[in-house]
Amino acid sequence: EARRAVIAPRLTRLVRVPDLASFRRVLVERAVSGTLAHILHRAIIVPSHAAAEQLRRTLEDARLAAAPAALALPSILTRGDWRAALHDALAGAAPAVDAFEREVLLQAACRSAAAAGQPPPFTIRPGLVTEMLAFYDGVRRHGRTVADFERVATTALERDVDTDRGAIRMPDHTRSLAAAFRRYEALLAGRGLVDEHGLTAAVLAAPSSPFSHVIVAVSDRAGEPGGLWPSDFDL
């Protein structure tokens, strides 16, 4: 609730279309509507760089055919590009951690958790570290913290300990994962770096944004690989 309190008031509009041709027409109309300032502070989120290039060409063809002149276009961005643009606009923002360094930090966090008496339930290998990060990202992208994950998972698992042998070790496994994730977050903060979840918090706390209007031309993550997560809709 505290995190949501800093989100500026917004107007969300869902535009329904019957087919792909109508979808493209609506995108063209919305993309270049309003004043020059409106256009320059607008972002369109698309699923891929190929889609961005295709939409850019469509906008150029449509607008220049109607009125050959100088043309202003909104920012046409993938999810990653959009978040990078938000990061670039933050004054004094901490640098972003890259994917390789994230894995190194989580491996170090797992070793630290094991030394503190909370070893992971499996041998740490690079492929498993990648999956652990994917799981961590899934938790955070749904607006949940590590503490939320640990509390909900252990509560659910402990109910079945007396009747399910397979559930006996799971609470310990959950606590081990949570300990590693907390140490990962501490290592990240100690190095003055942010991942996408730190960026989300920083953008929500910022007084302004480079975009005042965002057109979402993708589904949610469940619908397509380039789609948005709940934390993206907060932004």
PDB file of C-alpha atoms in Angstrom, residues 26 54 73 96 113 120 124 127 133 139 165 167 172 185 194 216 222 230:
ATOM      1  CA  VAL A  26      -6.114   2.982 -33.966  1.00  0.00           C
ATOM      2  CA  GLN A  54       7.307  -1.810 -38.690  1.00  0.00           C
ATOM      3  CA  LEU A  73       6.909  10.589 -33.742  1.00  0.00           C
ATOM      4  CA  ALA A  96      21.887  -0.978 -13.745  1.00  0.00           C
ATOM      5  CA  ALA A 113      23.317 -18.254   3.117  1.00  0.00           C
ATOM      6  CA  PRO A 120      20.143 -24.252  -0.707  1.00  0.00           C
ATOM      7  CA  ILE A 124      24.465 -24.609  -7.104  1.00  0.00           C
ATOM      8  CA  GLY A 127      21.710 -23.222 -14.941  1.00  0.00           C
ATOM      9  CA  LEU A 133      16.795 -15.492 -10.719  1.00  0.00           C
ATOM     10  CA  VAL A 139       7.883 -12.903  -7.443  1.00  0.00           C
ATOM     11  CA  ARG A 165       6.003 -36.439   3.660  1.00  0.00           C
ATOM     12  CA  ALA A 167       6.153 -31.233   2.370  1.00  0.00           C
ATOM     13  CA  ASP A 172      13.336 -25.280   4.992  1.00  0.00           C
ATOM     14  CA  GLU A 185      19.429  -7.728  -2.551  1.00  0.00           C
ATOM     15  CA  VAL A 194      19.838  -1.595  -9.276  1.00  0.00           C
ATOM     16  CA  VAL A 216       0.375  -0.372 -24.502  1.00  0.00           C
ATOM     17  CA  ALA A 222       0.786 -14.491 -19.785  1.00  0.00           C
ATOM     18  CA  PRO A 230       1.873  -6.308 -13.037  1.00  0.00           C
TER      19      PRO A 230
END
